[in-house]
CSV table of C-alpha atoms in Angstrom, one decimal:
chain,number,residue,atom,x,y,z
X,1,MET,CA,-107.9,-29.7,56.0
X,2,SER,CA,-109.3,-30.6,52.6
X,3,SER,CA,-113.1,-30.6,52.7
X,4,THR,CA,-113.9,-32.0,49.3
X,5,PRO,CA,-114.1,-35.7,50.3
X,6,LEU,CA,-116.1,-34.8,53.4
X,7,ARG,CA,-118.5,-32.8,51.4
X,8,LEU,CA,-119.0,-35.7,49.0
X,9,MET,CA,-119.9,-37.8,52.1
X,10,ALA,CA,-122.3,-35.2,53.3
X,11,MET,CA,-124.2,-35.2,50.0
X,12,THR,CA,-125.4,-38.7,50.8
X,13,ALA,CA,-126.2,-37.6,54.3
X,14,ALA,CA,-128.2,-34.6,53.0
X,15,ALA,CA,-131.0,-36.8,51.8
X,16,VAL,CA,-131.7,-38.0,55.3
X,17,LEU,CA,-130.3,-35.2,57.4
X,18,THR,CA,-131.0,-31.5,56.7
X,19,ALA,CA,-129.4,-30.2,59.9
X,20,THR,CA,-127.0,-31.3,62.5
X,21,ALA,CA,-126.3,-30.2,66.0
X,22,THR,CA,-124.6,-26.8,65.8
X,23,ALA,CA,-122.4,-27.3,68.9
X,24,CYS,CA,-118.7,-26.6,68.0
X,25,SER,CA,-115.6,-26.5,70.2
X,26,SER,CA,-115.4,-23.0,71.5
X,27,SER,CA,-115.2,-20.9,74.7
X,28,SER,CA,-118.2,-19.8,76.6
X,29,GLY,CA,-118.9,-16.2,77.6
X,30,ASP,CA,-117.5,-16.8,81.1
X,31,GLY,CA,-114.1,-17.9,79.6
X,32,LYS,CA,-114.7,-21.6,80.0
X,33,SER,CA,-113.7,-24.1,77.3
X,34,GLU,CA,-116.6,-25.9,75.9
X,35,VAL,CA,-116.4,-29.6,74.8
X,36,THR,CA,-119.3,-31.4,73.2
X,37,VAL,CA,-119.5,-35.2,73.1
X,38,TRP,CA,-122.0,-37.2,70.9
X,39,MET,CA,-122.8,-40.3,72.9
X,40,TYR,CA,-124.7,-43.2,71.4
X,41,PRO,CA,-126.8,-45.8,73.3
X,42,VAL,CA,-124.2,-47.7,75.2
X,43,ILE,CA,-126.7,-48.0,78.0
X,44,LYS,CA,-129.9,-49.4,76.4
X,45,ASP,CA,-132.3,-48.1,79.0
X,46,GLU,CA,-133.0,-44.4,78.0
X,47,VAL,CA,-133.8,-43.2,81.5
X,48,ALA,CA,-130.7,-44.9,83.0
X,49,SER,CA,-128.6,-43.6,80.1
X,50,LYS,CA,-129.7,-40.0,80.6
X,51,LYS,CA,-129.0,-40.1,84.3
X,52,PHE,CA,-125.6,-41.8,83.9
X,53,TRP,CA,-124.3,-39.2,81.4
X,54,GLU,CA,-125.7,-36.3,83.4
X,55,GLN,CA,-123.7,-37.5,86.4
X,56,ALA,CA,-120.7,-37.9,84.2
X,57,GLU,CA,-121.0,-34.3,83.1
X,58,SER,CA,-121.3,-33.0,86.6
X,59,GLY,CA,-118.5,-35.2,87.9
X,60,PHE,CA,-116.1,-34.0,85.2
X,61,GLU,CA,-117.0,-30.3,85.7
X,62,LYS,CA,-116.5,-30.6,89.4
X,63,SER,CA,-112.9,-31.7,88.9
X,64,HIS,CA,-112.4,-29.4,85.9
X,65,PRO,CA,-114.3,-26.1,86.7
X,66,ASP,CA,-112.7,-24.4,83.7
X,67,VAL,CA,-114.5,-26.7,81.2
X,68,ASP,CA,-118.1,-26.8,80.2
X,69,LEU,CA,-118.8,-30.4,79.1
X,70,LYS,CA,-121.9,-31.2,77.1
X,71,ILE,CA,-122.7,-34.9,76.5
X,72,GLU,CA,-125.5,-35.0,73.9
X,73,LEU,CA,-127.3,-38.3,73.6
X,74,GLN,CA,-127.9,-39.5,70.0
X,75,THR,CA,-129.4,-42.6,68.4
X,76,PHE,CA,-127.7,-45.2,66.2
X,77,ASP,CA,-130.2,-44.5,63.4
X,78,LYS,CA,-128.3,-42.9,60.5
X,79,ARG,CA,-125.1,-42.4,62.7
X,80,ASP,CA,-122.8,-42.5,59.7
X,81,ALA,CA,-124.9,-39.9,57.9
X,82,GLN,CA,-125.1,-37.7,61.0
X,83,ILE,CA,-121.4,-37.7,61.7
X,84,SER,CA,-120.4,-37.3,58.0
X,85,ALA,CA,-122.6,-34.3,57.6
X,86,ALA,CA,-121.4,-32.7,60.8
X,87,LEU,CA,-117.7,-33.1,59.7
X,88,ALA,CA,-118.4,-31.8,56.3
X,89,ALA,CA,-120.2,-28.7,57.7
X,90,GLY,CA,-117.6,-28.1,60.3
X,91,SER,CA,-120.3,-28.0,62.9
X,92,GLY,CA,-120.8,-30.8,65.4
X,93,PRO,CA,-119.1,-32.5,68.3
X,94,ASP,CA,-115.5,-32.3,69.5
X,95,ILE,CA,-115.7,-36.0,70.5
X,96,ALA,CA,-117.9,-38.8,69.1
X,97,LEU,CA,-118.4,-42.5,69.9
X,98,ILE,CA,-117.5,-44.5,66.8
X,99,THR,CA,-116.4,-48.0,65.7
X,100,PRO,CA,-113.0,-49.0,64.4
X,101,ASP,CA,-114.3,-49.1,60.8
X,102,GLN,CA,-115.7,-45.6,61.2
X,103,ALA,CA,-112.3,-44.5,62.6
X,104,ALA,CA,-110.6,-45.8,59.5
X,105,THR,CA,-113.1,-44.0,57.2
X,106,TYR,CA,-113.2,-40.6,59.0
X,107,ARG,CA,-109.5,-40.6,59.5
X,108,SER,CA,-108.9,-41.3,55.8
X,109,VAL,CA,-110.7,-38.1,54.9
X,110,GLU,CA,-109.0,-36.0,57.6
X,111,GLY,CA,-112.1,-36.0,59.8
X,112,LEU,CA,-110.3,-37.1,63.0
X,113,LEU,CA,-107.4,-35.8,65.1
X,114,PRO,CA,-104.7,-37.9,66.9
X,115,VAL,CA,-105.3,-38.5,70.6
X,116,ASP,CA,-102.0,-40.0,71.7
X,117,GLU,CA,-101.5,-37.2,74.3
X,118,ALA,CA,-104.8,-38.1,75.9
X,119,VAL,CA,-103.5,-41.5,76.9
X,120,ASP,CA,-99.9,-40.8,77.4
X,121,ALA,CA,-100.1,-41.4,81.2
X,122,ASP,CA,-102.2,-44.6,80.9
X,123,ARG,CA,-101.3,-46.1,77.6
X,124,LYS,CA,-99.8,-49.3,79.2
X,125,SER,CA,-103.1,-49.9,81.1
X,126,PHE,CA,-105.1,-50.5,78.0
X,127,TYR,CA,-105.4,-53.9,76.3
X,128,PRO,CA,-103.0,-53.5,73.3
X,129,GLU,CA,-105.6,-54.8,70.8
X,130,THR,CA,-108.1,-52.1,71.7
X,131,LEU,CA,-105.5,-49.4,71.0
X,132,LYS,CA,-104.4,-51.2,67.8
X,133,ALA,CA,-108.0,-50.9,66.6
X,134,ALA,CA,-107.7,-47.1,66.5
X,135,THR,CA,-104.0,-46.8,65.4
X,136,PHE,CA,-103.2,-45.7,61.9
X,137,ASP,CA,-99.7,-44.7,60.6
X,138,ASP,CA,-98.5,-45.1,64.2
X,139,LYS,CA,-101.0,-42.5,65.6
X,140,LEU,CA,-103.9,-43.2,67.8
X,141,TYR,CA,-107.3,-41.9,66.5
X,142,GLY,CA,-109.6,-43.0,69.3
X,143,VAL,CA,-109.5,-43.9,73.0
X,144,PRO,CA,-111.2,-47.2,73.8
X,145,LEU,CA,-114.2,-46.7,76.1
X,146,PHE,CA,-115.6,-50.2,76.4
X,147,GLN,CA,-115.5,-53.5,74.5
X,148,ASN,CA,-117.6,-56.5,73.8
X,149,VAL,CA,-116.1,-59.9,73.8
X,150,ASN,CA,-117.1,-63.4,72.6
X,151,ALA,CA,-116.0,-66.9,73.9
X,152,THR,CA,-116.9,-70.5,73.3
X,153,ALA,CA,-120.2,-71.9,74.7
X,154,TYR,CA,-120.7,-75.7,75.2
X,155,ASN,CA,-123.7,-77.9,75.7
X,156,THR,CA,-121.9,-79.9,78.4
X,157,LYS,CA,-124.6,-82.6,78.5
X,158,ILE,CA,-124.0,-83.5,74.9
X,159,PHE,CA,-120.3,-84.0,75.4
X,160,ALA,CA,-120.7,-85.8,78.6
X,161,ASP,CA,-123.3,-88.2,77.2
X,162,ALA,CA,-120.9,-89.0,74.3
X,163,GLY,CA,-117.9,-89.5,76.7
X,164,LEU,CA,-116.1,-86.6,75.1
X,165,GLY,CA,-114.1,-83.7,76.7
X,166,LEU,CA,-114.9,-80.1,75.8
X,167,PRO,CA,-113.0,-79.2,72.6
X,168,ALA,CA,-110.4,-76.5,73.1
X,169,THR,CA,-108.7,-76.8,69.7
X,170,TRP,CA,-109.6,-77.4,66.0
X,171,ASP,CA,-108.2,-80.9,66.3
X,172,ASP,CA,-110.5,-81.6,69.2
X,173,VAL,CA,-113.5,-80.3,67.3
X,174,LEU,CA,-112.7,-82.4,64.2
X,175,ALA,CA,-112.2,-85.5,66.4
X,176,ALA,CA,-115.6,-85.0,68.1
X,177,ALA,CA,-117.5,-84.3,64.8
X,178,PRO,CA,-117.9,-88.0,63.6
X,179,VAL,CA,-118.7,-89.2,67.1
X,180,LEU,CA,-121.6,-86.8,67.5
X,181,ALA,CA,-122.7,-87.0,63.9
X,182,LYS,CA,-123.6,-90.7,64.6
X,183,LYS,CA,-126.0,-89.4,67.2
X,184,GLY,CA,-127.5,-86.8,64.7
X,185,ILE,CA,-125.8,-83.9,66.4
X,186,ALA,CA,-123.5,-81.3,64.8
X,187,VAL,CA,-120.4,-80.5,66.9
X,188,MET,CA,-120.4,-76.8,66.1
X,189,ASP,CA,-122.8,-74.2,64.6
X,190,TYR,CA,-121.8,-71.7,62.0
X,191,ALA,CA,-123.7,-68.7,60.6
X,192,GLY,CA,-122.9,-68.5,56.9
X,193,SER,CA,-125.6,-66.1,55.9
X,194,PRO,CA,-124.2,-63.1,54.0
X,195,GLU,CA,-126.1,-60.9,56.4
X,196,GLN,CA,-123.9,-62.1,59.3
X,197,THR,CA,-120.7,-60.1,59.8
X,198,LEU,CA,-117.7,-62.2,59.2
X,199,ASN,CA,-116.2,-60.8,62.4
X,200,LEU,CA,-118.5,-63.3,64.1
X,201,SER,CA,-118.1,-66.2,61.8
X,202,TYR,CA,-115.1,-66.7,59.5
X,203,TYR,CA,-112.7,-64.1,60.7
X,204,PRO,CA,-112.2,-65.6,64.2
X,205,LEU,CA,-111.1,-68.8,62.5
X,206,LEU,CA,-108.8,-66.9,60.2
X,207,TRP,CA,-107.2,-65.2,63.1
X,208,GLN,CA,-106.9,-68.5,65.0
X,209,ALA,CA,-105.0,-69.9,62.0
X,210,GLY,CA,-102.6,-67.1,62.3
X,211,GLY,CA,-104.0,-65.2,59.3
X,212,THR,CA,-105.3,-61.7,58.7
X,213,VAL,CA,-107.9,-60.1,56.5
X,214,PHE,CA,-105.6,-57.3,55.2
X,215,THR,CA,-101.9,-56.9,54.9
X,216,LYS,CA,-100.2,-54.9,57.6
X,217,ASP,CA,-100.2,-51.7,55.5
X,218,GLY,CA,-103.9,-52.2,54.6
X,219,LYS,CA,-103.2,-51.9,50.9
X,220,ASP,CA,-104.0,-55.5,50.0
X,221,VAL,CA,-106.1,-58.4,51.3
X,222,ALA,CA,-104.4,-61.4,52.9
X,223,PHE,CA,-107.3,-63.8,53.6
X,224,ASP,CA,-106.3,-65.9,50.6
X,225,SER,CA,-103.1,-66.9,52.4
X,226,PRO,CA,-102.4,-70.5,53.5
X,227,ALA,CA,-103.8,-69.6,56.9
X,228,GLY,CA,-107.0,-68.4,55.2
X,229,VAL,CA,-107.4,-71.5,53.2
X,230,SER,CA,-106.8,-73.6,56.4
X,231,ALA,CA,-109.6,-71.8,58.2
X,232,LEU,CA,-112.1,-72.3,55.4
X,233,GLN,CA,-111.0,-75.9,54.9
X,234,PHE,CA,-111.6,-76.5,58.6
X,235,LEU,CA,-115.2,-75.5,58.0
X,236,VAL,CA,-115.5,-77.6,54.8
X,237,ASP,CA,-114.1,-80.7,56.5
X,238,LEU,CA,-116.5,-80.2,59.4
X,239,LYS,CA,-119.4,-79.9,57.0
X,240,LYS,CA,-118.4,-83.2,55.2
X,241,ALA,CA,-118.1,-85.0,58.6
X,242,GLY,CA,-121.6,-83.9,59.7
X,243,GLY,CA,-120.0,-81.5,62.1
X,244,LEU,CA,-122.0,-78.4,61.0
X,245,PRO,CA,-125.7,-78.1,60.8
X,246,ALA,CA,-127.1,-78.8,57.3
X,247,ASP,CA,-128.0,-75.2,56.8
X,248,ALA,CA,-124.7,-73.8,58.0
X,249,ALA,CA,-124.0,-72.1,54.6
X,250,THR,CA,-127.2,-70.0,54.9
X,251,ALA,CA,-127.9,-69.9,58.6
X,252,GLY,CA,-128.2,-66.6,60.5
X,253,PRO,CA,-126.8,-65.9,64.0
X,254,ALA,CA,-130.0,-66.4,66.0
X,255,VAL,CA,-129.9,-68.7,69.0
X,256,GLU,CA,-133.6,-68.8,69.7
X,257,GLY,CA,-135.3,-71.4,67.5
X,258,ALA,CA,-132.0,-72.5,66.0
X,259,PRO,CA,-130.4,-76.0,66.3
X,260,ILE,CA,-128.1,-74.9,69.1
X,261,ALA,CA,-131.1,-74.1,71.3
X,262,GLU,CA,-132.8,-77.4,70.4
X,263,GLY,CA,-129.9,-79.6,71.6
X,264,LYS,CA,-128.9,-80.5,68.0
X,265,VAL,CA,-125.6,-78.7,68.1
X,266,ALA,CA,-123.0,-79.2,70.8
X,267,MET,CA,-121.1,-75.9,70.8
X,268,ARG,CA,-121.0,-72.3,69.6
X,269,ALA,CA,-117.5,-71.0,68.9
X,270,VAL,CA,-118.3,-67.2,69.0
X,271,THR,CA,-120.7,-66.4,71.8
X,272,SER,CA,-121.6,-63.2,73.5
X,273,LEU,CA,-123.1,-62.9,77.0
X,274,PRO,CA,-126.7,-62.2,75.7
X,275,GLU,CA,-126.4,-65.3,73.5
X,276,LEU,CA,-125.1,-67.4,76.4
X,277,ASN,CA,-128.2,-66.4,78.4
X,278,GLN,CA,-130.4,-67.4,75.5
X,279,MET,CA,-128.8,-70.8,75.4
X,280,ARG,CA,-129.2,-71.3,79.1
X,281,ALA,CA,-132.9,-70.3,78.9
X,282,ALA,CA,-133.4,-73.0,76.2
X,283,LEU,CA,-131.1,-75.8,77.5
X,284,GLY,CA,-131.0,-75.2,81.3
X,285,GLU,CA,-128.5,-73.5,83.6
X,286,ASP,CA,-126.5,-76.5,84.4
X,287,ASP,CA,-126.0,-77.8,80.8
X,288,VAL,CA,-124.2,-74.7,79.3
X,289,ARG,CA,-120.6,-73.7,80.1
X,290,LEU,CA,-118.5,-70.9,78.7
X,291,GLY,CA,-114.8,-71.4,77.8
X,292,LEU,CA,-111.9,-69.7,76.2
X,293,PRO,CA,-111.8,-69.1,72.4
X,294,LEU,CA,-110.8,-72.0,70.2
X,295,ARG,CA,-107.1,-72.4,69.2
X,296,SER,CA,-105.4,-73.6,66.0
X,297,THR,CA,-102.1,-71.8,65.7
X,298,VAL,CA,-103.2,-69.3,68.3
X,299,ARG,CA,-106.3,-68.5,70.4
X,300,ALA,CA,-108.4,-65.6,69.0
X,301,THR,CA,-111.9,-64.2,69.1
X,302,TYR,CA,-113.7,-61.0,68.2
X,303,GLY,CA,-114.0,-58.2,70.7
X,304,ASN,CA,-115.3,-54.9,69.4
X,305,PRO,CA,-114.3,-51.7,71.2
X,306,GLY,CA,-116.2,-48.5,71.2
X,307,LEU,CA,-113.9,-45.6,70.6
X,308,LEU,CA,-114.1,-42.0,71.7
X,309,ALA,CA,-112.7,-40.1,68.8
X,310,LEU,CA,-111.6,-36.5,68.6
X,311,THR,CA,-113.0,-34.8,65.5
X,312,SER,CA,-111.3,-32.3,63.2
X,313,ILE,CA,-113.9,-29.8,64.5
X,314,ASN,CA,-112.0,-29.4,67.8
X,315,LYS,CA,-110.0,-26.2,67.9
X,316,ASP,CA,-106.5,-25.7,69.2
X,317,HIS,CA,-107.6,-23.6,72.1
X,318,ASN,CA,-109.9,-26.4,73.3
X,319,ARG,CA,-107.5,-29.3,72.6
X,320,GLN,CA,-106.3,-29.8,76.2
X,321,ALA,CA,-109.9,-29.6,77.5
X,322,ALA,CA,-110.8,-32.4,75.0
X,323,TYR,CA,-107.9,-34.5,76.1
X,324,ASP,CA,-109.0,-34.1,79.7
X,325,VAL,CA,-112.5,-35.3,78.8
X,326,LEU,CA,-111.2,-38.3,76.9
X,327,ALA,CA,-108.9,-39.3,79.8
X,328,TYR,CA,-111.8,-38.8,82.3
X,329,LEU,CA,-114.4,-40.8,80.5
X,330,THR,CA,-112.1,-43.7,79.9
X,331,SER,CA,-110.6,-43.7,83.4
X,332,PRO,CA,-110.9,-46.8,85.7
X,333,PRO,CA,-113.8,-45.4,87.8
X,334,MET,CA,-115.8,-44.3,84.7
X,335,GLN,CA,-115.2,-47.6,82.9
X,336,THR,CA,-116.2,-49.6,86.0
X,337,SER,CA,-119.5,-47.7,86.5
X,338,LEU,CA,-120.3,-47.6,82.7
X,339,ASN,CA,-119.7,-51.4,82.2
X,340,ARG,CA,-121.8,-52.1,85.3
X,341,ALA,CA,-124.7,-50.1,83.8
X,342,ALA,CA,-124.3,-51.3,80.2
X,343,GLY,CA,-123.0,-54.9,80.7
X,344,ASN,CA,-119.9,-54.3,78.5
X,345,PHE,CA,-116.3,-55.2,79.3
X,346,PRO,CA,-113.3,-52.9,80.0
X,347,THR,CA,-110.6,-51.8,77.6
X,348,ARG,CA,-108.2,-51.5,80.5
X,349,THR,CA,-106.3,-54.2,82.4
X,350,ASP,CA,-106.8,-52.3,85.7
X,351,VAL,CA,-110.6,-52.5,85.5
X,352,LYS,CA,-112.5,-55.6,86.5
X,353,ALA,CA,-115.3,-57.3,84.5
X,354,PRO,CA,-118.8,-56.0,85.4
X,355,GLY,CA,-119.8,-59.2,87.2
X,356,SER,CA,-118.5,-62.3,89.0
X,357,GLY,CA,-118.8,-66.0,88.5
X,358,PRO,CA,-117.6,-68.4,85.9
X,359,ASP,CA,-119.2,-66.7,82.9
X,360,PHE,CA,-117.6,-63.3,83.6
X,361,LYS,CA,-114.3,-65.0,84.4
X,362,ALA,CA,-114.3,-66.8,81.0
X,363,LEU,CA,-115.2,-63.6,79.2
X,364,ASN,CA,-112.7,-61.5,81.1
X,365,ASP,CA,-110.0,-64.1,80.5
X,366,SER,CA,-110.9,-64.0,76.8
X,367,LEU,CA,-110.2,-60.3,76.5
X,368,GLN,CA,-106.5,-61.0,76.0
X,369,TYR,CA,-107.4,-63.0,72.9
X,370,ALA,CA,-109.9,-60.4,71.5
X,371,ASN,CA,-109.3,-59.1,68.0
X,372,PRO,CA,-111.2,-55.9,67.3
X,373,GLY,CA,-111.4,-56.7,63.6
X,374,GLU,CA,-109.2,-55.1,61.0
X,375,PRO,CA,-110.4,-51.5,60.4
X,376,SER,CA,-110.4,-50.4,56.8
X,377,PRO,CA,-112.5,-47.9,54.8
X,378,VAL,CA,-113.5,-50.8,52.6
X,379,ALA,CA,-113.9,-53.4,55.4
X,380,ARG,CA,-117.6,-53.9,54.9
X,381,GLN,CA,-117.3,-54.1,51.1
X,382,VAL,CA,-114.7,-56.7,51.4
X,383,MET,CA,-116.9,-58.8,53.7
X,384,ALA,CA,-119.7,-58.5,51.2
X,385,ALA,CA,-117.4,-59.8,48.4
X,386,LEU,CA,-116.0,-62.6,50.5
X,387,ALA,CA,-119.2,-64.0,52.2
X,388,PRO,CA,-120.8,-65.6,49.0
X,389,TYR,CA,-117.6,-67.5,48.2
X,390,ILE,CA,-117.4,-68.9,51.7
X,391,GLN,CA,-121.0,-70.0,51.1
X,392,ALA,CA,-120.0,-71.6,47.8
X,393,ALA,CA,-117.2,-73.6,49.5
X,394,LEU,CA,-119.5,-74.8,52.2
X,395,GLY,CA,-122.0,-75.8,49.6
X,396,GLY,CA,-119.4,-77.9,47.8
X,397,ASP,CA,-119.5,-75.7,44.7
X,398,MET,CA,-115.8,-74.9,44.8
X,399,SER,CA,-112.7,-75.7,46.8
X,400,ALA,CA,-111.6,-73.5,49.7
X,401,GLU,CA,-108.5,-72.4,47.8
X,402,ASP,CA,-110.5,-71.4,44.7
X,403,ALA,CA,-113.2,-69.6,46.7
X,404,LEU,CA,-110.7,-67.4,48.5
X,405,LYS,CA,-108.7,-66.8,45.3
X,406,LYS,CA,-111.8,-65.5,43.5
X,407,ALA,CA,-113.0,-63.5,46.5
X,408,ALA,CA,-109.5,-61.9,46.8
X,409,ASN,CA,-109.6,-60.8,43.2
X,410,GLU,CA,-112.9,-59.0,43.8
X,411,ALA,CA,-111.6,-57.5,47.0
X,412,ARG,CA,-108.5,-56.2,45.3
X,413,ASP,CA,-110.6,-54.5,42.7
X,414,LEU,CA,-112.5,-52.8,45.6
X,415,LEU,CA,-109.2,-51.7,47.1
X,416,SER,CA,-107.9,-50.3,43.8
X,417,ARG,CA,-111.1,-48.2,43.3
X,418,ALA,CA,-111.1,-47.0,46.9
């Protein structure tokens, strides 16, 4: 492969990383294939994480005695720099846990290898959107290990006191806005701060309107489409009707200390399980309910998968061993035990949610509507260009259409330079 782009990436990493792990795909002295995995903190508790992955190693090796599996635990700190430097040096892991955006970037510089053969037997068992997140030019560049998912959280007391049902569609939300505004309550919160990822604010609305961030081939942006304008106009109309908090254009995603936790906002359209628990702690167990994602043209929410990607470091003679590791770690038994330990959700339809009760049912039911985002090497830069214009529209400084048009012009410039 061409190493020039990777070496340019590594120059940035060199300032913060002078050496990487030297493990490479190889064969050990006893003839076994060696496969190295870089695993990041899926399980937050370090002791529990170490124990879990040690058991995963031994379990795999018991069923594959011809393979020596090494799962090396890493930290999220400087992950991009660490992986980039390893790929550039040709010395690092066979397999690494990465995000869809990282998959788009590393694949674009020939740092990843396709893994279709690793999922051939089970492809139909994965949620299609999780595979889509790692598919480029019709080839799969990562096997989904787990995913996070968000749904809609309601302060049921607010709606009950106002004699309103729980909104399930944009029209429901817009109809409830003036009713609740008269009581000094915003119907929905929104985190418009540029520091907030658009995957958890504007993009779910864009997807609900039937729009996309990028065109299908990824060569142009598409958020300035009629669907994109509709999504932003929905927010602007809510703001004018008193349906968003006064600081929606600049608010961050926090629950604690925010209007949603003070009973001044009736619902949160993009809510994770930890955020739901924070709402319950502030408002009471009985006054908070979780429901499916909102719907305009379609239902949609954000669900981010963690991908096990095969790096270009892996050698031909170790390829089948790496495929076997990928299949084992993402199998139903492994996903079941991992999600129970980490509190994440499965990427397979044949694996149950890691808990029971209404909350887990709502989140599990939401998986079918989960969008993993739209991976692109410039995804983060496009977000940074778009976010201030969404702020401007919410602040009344420009129309929704003009805001998206100007943001699209900046984004297209980014794409041309990338």
